[in-house]
Amino acid sequence: MFANTLTTPAPGILKLLAHDLRWRALVALARSDYRVLELVKILDEPHNVVSYHLRRLRESHLVSERRSASDARDVYYSVDLMRVRDLYFATGESLHPAMRSDDGSLEPTEDANPSKEVEPARVLFLCTHNSARSQMAEALLRHMGGNGVEVASAGTEATRVHPDAIKAMSSLNIDISTQRSKHLSEFLGHDFDYIVTVCDRAKESCPVFPGDPERIHWSFPDPSAVEPEAARLQAFEKTARELMVRIRVLLSLIEHDKKRAK
């Protein structure tokens, strides 16, 4: 049996990510969604070369693309971190069963919820109306991050908290009925460690904040735009679940950055 395993070819993900540019593109997208021109600048490679390797990553379903809600001529690229994670651990297990991962949740470790003496990470979520995506993200990060974060959300055009956002979060046992929609002007001049835009229009109009916080973009479609009305709540619930995945990863990133800064 052991001899048979020696003839098994290397997992495809190892071959795919052995290319330096594809690996660097994936590392960049693990922190934020980007347009191709932004990746060209980050990777310092020609447009056609970056586009080719993005296509290879898309074909393997590690990266997806979505047209910008701000300018339909632009396309945002996102990495499917859960798929990368599953393939990574499947690769380890194919080498030896001892490398199996039993943690499929990516739940934050205890270090992500430190004592109150530790300086919390300051995070601001931005979208256009501060009614849905950013409100849910604020509540989820506060719930999941505990004492490790100070979190707020705002919009470029404050309106109200959408009723379906309240219902979607209630299904997760999180009450956001007392949250309010806030204009980003309330936070101008405040210090943040991370500014996370969760809609494309907010990214394009995001102002400058002091202290050079890290800017992260999550290109989420607007669930409130879903028709018919019967499908809208499902869209909100789907967005909430996807936000949970992103926020687990964000908490891991925050903890990693804190350790590196020590």
Coordinates of N, CA and C in Angstrom, one line a residue, residues 141-230:
L141 N -18.2 41.6 14.3 CA -16.9 41.8 14.9 C -16.9 42.1 16.4
R142 N -17.9 42.9 16.8 CA -18.0 43.2 18.2 C -18.3 41.9 19.0
H143 N -19.2 41.1 18.4 CA -19.6 39.8 19.1 C -18.4 38.8 19.1
M144 N -17.7 38.7 18.0 CA -16.7 37.7 17.9 C -15.3 38.1 18.4
G145 N -15.1 39.4 18.4 CA -13.8 39.9 18.8 C -13.6 40.3 20.3
G146 N -14.8 40.4 21.0 CA -14.7 40.7 22.4 C -13.9 41.9 22.7
N147 N -13.0 41.8 23.8 CA -12.2 42.9 24.3 C -11.1 43.2 23.3
G148 N -10.9 42.3 22.3 CA -9.7 42.5 21.4 C -9.9 43.6 20.4
V149 N -11.2 44.1 20.3 CA -11.5 45.1 19.2 C -12.4 46.2 19.7
E150 N -12.2 47.4 19.1 CA -13.2 48.5 19.2 C -13.7 48.7 17.8
V151 N -15.0 48.6 17.6 CA -15.5 48.6 16.2 C -16.6 49.6 16.1
A152 N -16.7 50.2 14.9 CA -17.8 51.1 14.6 C -18.1 50.9 13.1
S153 N -19.2 51.5 12.6 CA -19.5 51.5 11.2 C -20.1 52.8 10.9
A154 N -20.1 53.2 9.6 CA -20.6 54.4 9.1 C -20.9 54.3 7.6
G155 N -21.5 55.3 7.1 CA -21.9 55.4 5.7 C -21.6 56.7 5.0
T156 N -21.4 56.7 3.7 CA -21.2 58.0 3.0 C -22.5 58.8 2.9
E157 N -23.6 58.0 3.1 CA -25.0 58.6 3.1 C -25.8 57.9 4.1
A158 N -25.7 58.3 5.4 CA -26.4 57.6 6.5 C -27.9 57.6 6.2
T159 N -28.6 56.4 6.5 CA -30.0 56.3 6.4 C -30.6 55.7 7.6
R160 N -30.8 54.4 7.6 CA -31.4 53.6 8.7 C -30.9 52.2 8.7
V161 N -31.0 51.5 9.8 CA -30.7 50.1 9.8 C -31.8 49.3 9.2
H162 N -31.5 48.6 8.1 CA -32.5 47.9 7.3 C -33.2 46.8 8.2
P163 N -34.5 46.7 8.1 CA -35.2 45.7 8.9 C -34.8 44.3 8.7
D164 N -34.4 43.9 7.4 CA -33.9 42.6 7.1 C -32.5 42.3 7.7
A165 N -31.7 43.4 7.9 CA -30.5 43.2 8.6 C -30.7 42.8 10.0
I166 N -31.7 43.5 10.6 CA -32.0 43.1 12.0 C -32.5 41.7 12.1
K167 N -33.3 41.3 11.2 CA -33.9 39.9 11.2 C -32.7 38.9 10.9
A168 N -31.9 39.2 10.0 CA -30.8 38.2 9.7 C -29.8 38.0 10.9
M169 N -29.6 39.1 11.5 CA -28.7 39.0 12.7 C -29.4 38.4 13.9
S170 N -30.7 38.6 14.0 CA -31.5 37.9 15.0 C -31.4 36.4 14.9
S171 N -31.3 35.9 13.7 CA -31.2 34.5 13.5 C -29.9 33.9 14.0
L172 N -28.9 34.8 14.2 CA -27.6 34.4 14.7 C -27.6 34.8 16.2
N173 N -28.7 35.1 16.8 CA -28.8 35.5 18.2 C -28.0 36.8 18.5
I174 N -27.9 37.7 17.5 CA -27.3 39.0 17.8 C -28.3 40.1 17.5
D175 N -28.5 40.9 18.5 CA -29.5 42.0 18.4 C -28.9 43.3 17.9
I176 N -29.3 43.8 16.7 CA -28.8 45.1 16.3 C -29.9 46.1 16.2
S177 N -31.0 45.8 16.8 CA -32.2 46.7 16.7 C -31.9 48.1 17.3
T178 N -30.9 48.2 18.2 CA -30.6 49.5 18.9 C -29.5 50.2 18.2
Q179 N -28.9 49.6 17.2 CA -27.8 50.3 16.4 C -28.4 51.4 15.5
R180 N -27.7 52.4 15.2 CA -28.2 53.4 14.4 C -27.2 53.7 13.2
S181 N -27.8 54.2 12.1 CA -27.0 54.6 10.9 C -26.3 55.8 11.2
K182 N -25.0 55.9 10.9 CA -24.1 57.0 11.2 C -23.4 57.5 9.9
H183 N -23.2 58.8 9.8 CA -22.4 59.3 8.7 C -20.9 59.3 9.0
L184 N -20.1 59.0 8.0 CA -18.7 58.9 8.3 C -18.1 60.2 8.8
S185 N -18.7 61.3 8.7 CA -18.2 62.6 9.2 C -18.1 62.5 10.7
E186 N -18.8 61.6 11.4 CA -18.7 61.5 12.8 C -17.3 60.9 13.2
F187 N -16.6 60.3 12.3 CA -15.4 59.6 12.6 C -14.2 60.2 12.0
L188 N -14.4 61.3 11.2 CA -13.2 61.9 10.6 C -12.3 62.5 11.6
G189 N -11.0 62.3 11.6 CA -10.1 62.7 12.6 C -9.9 61.7 13.7
H190 N -10.7 60.6 13.7 CA -10.5 59.5 14.7 C -9.4 58.6 14.2
D191 N -8.7 58.0 15.1 CA -7.7 57.0 14.8 C -8.2 55.6 14.7
F192 N -7.9 54.9 13.6 CA -8.3 53.5 13.4 C -7.1 52.7 12.9
D193 N -7.1 51.4 13.3 CA -6.0 50.6 12.8 C -6.4 50.0 11.4
Y194 N -7.7 49.7 11.2 CA -8.2 49.1 10.0 C -9.4 49.8 9.5
I195 N -9.5 50.2 8.2 CA -10.7 50.7 7.6 C -11.1 49.7 6.6
V196 N -12.3 49.1 6.8 CA -12.8 48.0 6.0 C -14.0 48.5 5.2
T197 N -13.9 48.7 3.9 CA -15.0 49.0 3.1 C -15.7 47.8 2.6
V198 N -17.1 47.7 2.7 CA -17.8 46.5 2.3 C -18.7 46.8 1.2
C199 N -18.6 47.9 0.5 CA -19.3 48.1 -0.8 C -18.3 48.9 -1.7
D200 N -18.5 48.7 -3.0 CA -17.5 49.3 -3.9 C -17.6 50.9 -4.0
R201 N -18.8 51.4 -3.8 CA -19.0 52.9 -3.9 C -18.3 53.5 -2.7
A202 N -18.4 52.9 -1.5 CA -17.7 53.5 -0.3 C -16.2 53.4 -0.5
K203 N -15.7 52.4 -1.2 CA -14.2 52.3 -1.4 C -13.8 53.5 -2.2
E204 N -14.5 53.8 -3.3 CA -14.1 54.8 -4.2 C -14.2 56.2 -3.6
S205 N -15.0 56.4 -2.5 CA -15.1 57.7 -1.9 C -14.6 57.8 -0.5
C206 N -13.8 56.7 -0.1 CA -13.3 56.7 1.3 C -12.3 57.8 1.5
P207 N -12.5 58.6 2.6 CA -11.6 59.7 2.9 C -10.3 59.3 3.5
V208 N -9.4 60.2 3.7 CA -8.2 59.9 4.4 C -8.4 60.0 5.9
F209 N -7.9 59.0 6.6 CA -7.9 59.0 8.1 C -6.5 59.2 8.6
P210 N -6.4 59.8 9.8 CA -5.0 59.9 10.4 C -4.4 58.6 10.8
G211 N -3.1 58.6 10.8 CA -2.4 57.4 11.3 C -2.1 56.4 10.3
D212 N -2.6 56.6 9.0 CA -2.3 55.6 7.9 C -2.8 54.2 8.3
P213 N -4.1 54.1 8.6 CA -4.7 52.8 8.9 C -4.6 51.9 7.7
E214 N -4.6 50.6 7.9 CA -4.6 49.6 6.8 C -6.0 49.7 6.2
R215 N -6.1 49.7 4.8 CA -7.4 49.7 4.1 C -7.6 48.4 3.5
I216 N -8.8 47.8 3.8 CA -9.2 46.5 3.4 C -10.5 46.7 2.6
H217 N -10.7 46.0 1.5 CA -11.9 46.1 0.8 C -12.5 44.7 0.6
W218 N -13.8 44.6 1.0 CA -14.6 43.4 0.7 C -15.7 43.7 -0.2
S219 N -15.7 43.2 -1.4 CA -16.6 43.6 -2.5 C -17.9 42.7 -2.4
F220 N -18.8 43.2 -1.5 CA -20.1 42.5 -1.3 C -21.2 43.2 -2.1
P221 N -22.0 42.4 -2.8 CA -23.2 43.0 -3.4 C -24.2 43.4 -2.3
D222 N -25.0 44.4 -2.7 CA -26.0 44.9 -1.7 C -27.2 44.0 -1.6
P223 N -27.4 43.4 -0.4 CA -28.6 42.5 -0.3 C -29.9 43.3 -0.3
S224 N -29.9 44.5 0.0 CA -31.2 45.3 0.0 C -31.7 45.5 -1.4
A225 N -30.8 45.3 -2.4 CA -31.2 45.5 -3.8 C -31.8 44.3 -4.4
V226 N -31.8 43.2 -3.7 CA -32.3 41.9 -4.2 C -33.9 42.0 -4.4
E227 N -34.3 41.5 -5.5 CA -35.8 41.4 -5.8 C -36.0 40.0 -6.3
P228 N -37.2 39.4 -6.0 CA -38.3 40.0 -5.3 C -38.1 40.0 -3.8
E229 N -39.0 40.7 -3.1 CA -38.9 40.9 -1.6 C -38.7 39.5 -0.9
A230 N -39.4 38.5 -1.4 CA -39.3 37.2 -0.7 C -37.9 36.6 -0.7

